[in-house]
């Protein structure tokens, strides 16, 4: 394994969980755990360099081949898309996309064109296209729960973990849209060029995930 692979990892909670996974698989993650201002970190006992990035950029780096692998949430994959292999569900960062409305409202019981707010317009568009429904989608960058509260929209599509934020704002989930968790992705060319090295890394991750079951 002379060639050092590069893996882009989403910063934040997914990074912490990724480090736990790597350490369980026998990788020394000391440089990542004390990163300072550096954004690229070489693991001392394994030919892998970790690149710390924002979620959408993880996909960009992997798709363009400057990173061989990436760890990113399924939410970002569904919204951004791209050309790469999605090879492993890492099992952490679990939540879901859900359609939510104000308590007591009947979203489906009208023939008018409904308006839906979301930070994830592509996920929302695909969901309603599968249903054959025509909706107006409004992208919201901040707290999407405000849109139905202020009567801007009839519903929202957002990531839900416990549902506490929805409940606190008088909203209820009425339908699941898609499950979300962290995924391991691989650049298509790298999968061929570094097949054995990538297979070894995937096997290490799979072995650790199996131990956790």
C-alpha atoms as one frame of an Amber mdcrd trajectory, in Angstrom:
protein
   0.000   0.000   0.000   2.464   2.663  -1.119  -0.128   5.112  -2.463  -1.754
   7.281   0.214  -5.474   7.597  -0.260  -7.361  10.757   0.608 -10.715  10.678
   2.383 -12.898  13.776   2.725 -14.916  13.755   5.942 -17.851  15.977   6.842
 -16.926  18.175   9.799 -18.999  18.132  12.989 -20.805  15.115  14.417 -20.025
  12.891  11.439 -16.321  13.584  11.937 -16.484  12.547  15.601 -18.306   9.332
  14.723 -15.909   8.667  11.831 -12.954   8.930  14.208 -14.635   6.433  16.557
 -15.121   4.041  13.644 -11.544   4.419  12.407 -10.054   3.915  15.863 -12.164
   0.803  16.352 -10.744  -0.449  13.048  -7.186   0.079  14.314  -6.354   3.427
  12.685  -4.425   6.057  14.657  -6.562   9.215  14.473  -4.513  11.412  16.825
  -3.838  14.062  14.137  -7.585  14.428  13.423  -8.508  14.650  17.101  -6.154
  17.582  17.619  -6.383  19.299  14.224  -5.481  22.879  15.096  -6.041  24.938
  11.962  -4.868  22.241   9.573  -7.447  20.790   7.181  -5.487  17.784   5.881
  -4.152  15.179   8.324  -2.011  12.114   7.641  -2.759   9.033   9.735   0.541
   7.722  11.139  -0.155   3.969  10.921  -2.202   3.688   7.725  -1.758   5.162
   4.207  -4.705   7.547   4.485  -4.945  11.335   4.594  -8.110  12.845   6.087
  -9.480  16.047   4.542 -11.925  17.951   6.750 -14.666  19.625   4.712 -18.263
  20.781   4.649 -20.780  18.187   3.508 -21.475  19.452  -0.050 -17.730  19.894
  -0.625 -17.064  16.270   0.339 -19.090  15.200  -2.691 -17.358  17.783  -4.906
 -13.876  16.604  -3.899 -14.741  12.932  -4.394 -16.554  13.487  -7.674 -13.608
  15.439  -9.117 -11.094  12.855  -7.901  -9.001  15.052  -5.613 -10.191  12.769
  -2.813 -10.584   9.040  -3.326 -13.195   8.479  -0.638 -15.664  10.512   1.377
 -17.950  10.305   4.386 -21.147  12.313   4.013 -24.776  12.176   5.054 -27.366
  10.606   2.770 -29.263  13.916   2.995 -26.444  15.665   1.111 -26.213  12.830
  -1.416 -29.953  13.009  -2.140 -29.903  16.799  -2.470 -26.663  17.310  -4.383
 -26.369  14.082  -6.390 -23.179  13.357  -8.293 -21.171  10.622  -9.988 -19.517
   8.283  -7.467 -20.012   4.899  -5.808 -21.982   4.784  -2.570 -20.435   1.679
  -1.018 -21.329   1.509   2.684 -23.977   2.647   5.141 -21.900   3.549   8.197
 -24.883   3.391  10.516 -24.344   6.643  12.415 -25.947  10.053  11.994 -29.336
   8.349  11.676 -32.400  10.535  11.159 -35.005  10.943   8.430 -36.551  13.387
   6.011 -40.191  13.964   6.889 -43.154  15.928   5.580 -44.611  17.990   8.435
 -47.615  20.300   8.776 -49.298  22.425  11.419 -51.200  20.371  13.956 -54.754
  19.766  12.728 -54.217  20.798   9.090 -55.193  18.497   6.213 -52.383  18.717
   3.685 -53.722  16.127   1.258 -57.399  17.053   1.531 -57.414  19.929  -0.940
 -57.093  20.373  -4.688 -55.240  23.677  -4.529 -51.533  23.796  -5.310 -49.787
  23.428  -1.998 -46.654  25.299  -1.002 -43.849  23.457   0.744 -40.776  24.969
   2.397 -37.456  23.139   2.647 -33.713  23.556   2.848 -33.645  20.599   0.455
 -35.608  21.555  -2.684 -34.311  18.649  -4.792 -35.292  16.065  -2.174 -38.700
  17.723  -1.885 -39.183  17.895  -5.651 -38.314  14.208  -6.107 -40.658  13.150
  -3.293 -43.685  14.910  -4.707 -42.828  13.900  -8.281 -43.077  10.261  -7.167
 -46.531  11.047  -5.836 -47.520  12.830  -9.047 -48.268  15.995  -7.077 -47.602
  19.507  -8.295 -46.362  21.701  -5.433 -44.673  25.076  -5.146 -41.336  24.657
  -3.364 -39.854  27.564  -1.428 -36.247  27.239  -0.277 -35.596  28.393   3.267
 -32.046  28.749   4.602 -32.795  29.120   8.313 -35.427  27.630  10.619 -37.788
  26.058   8.114 -40.452  25.587  10.837 -41.218  29.300  10.572 -42.693  28.943
   7.082 -45.974  27.236   8.087 -46.115  29.159  11.379 -46.128  32.405   9.370
 -48.526  30.888   6.811 -45.958  31.146   4.050 -46.376  27.452   3.233 -48.719
  24.552   3.914 -45.947  22.166   4.945 -42.226  21.595   5.260 -39.824  18.833
   4.288 -36.957  18.692   6.751 -34.598  16.392   8.621 -36.194  15.011  11.775
 -34.348  13.266  14.602 -36.517  13.266  17.730 -39.357  15.489  16.471 -38.965
  17.764  19.511 -38.432  20.925  17.444 -41.530  20.203  15.360 -43.624  19.591
  18.471 -42.370  22.756  20.167 -43.549  24.761  17.156 -46.961  23.138  16.734
 -45.962  20.936  13.793 -46.415  17.203  13.284 -44.761  14.813  10.803 -47.346
  13.154   8.561 -45.163  11.106   6.228 -41.556   9.906   6.061 -39.717  10.991
   2.924 -36.391   9.125   3.145 -34.055   7.624   5.770 -30.739   9.365   6.384
 -27.397   8.153   7.747 -23.682   8.589   7.051 -22.417   6.893   3.889 -18.988
   6.019   2.531 -18.563   7.121  -1.080 -15.749   6.370  -3.535 -14.508   8.129
  -6.650 -15.255   5.999  -9.719 -11.719   6.138 -11.120 -10.082   5.551  -7.738
 -12.154   2.407  -7.281 -10.341   0.941 -10.292  -6.893   2.454  -9.728  -6.640
   1.604  -6.025  -8.990  -1.352  -5.874  -7.029  -3.379  -3.310  -6.339  -0.439
  -0.986  -9.940   0.722  -1.048 -11.161  -2.832  -0.514  -8.891  -3.092   2.542
 -10.260   0.143   4.007 -13.869  -0.885   3.368 -13.203  -4.277   4.964 -11.777
  -2.603   8.073 -14.851  -0.397   8.377 -17.187  -3.327   7.791 -15.368  -5.373
  10.420 -15.786  -2.646  13.026 -19.440  -2.132  12.148 -20.021  -5.877  12.481
 -18.468  -5.845  15.955 -20.940  -3.150  17.009 -24.017  -5.183  16.131
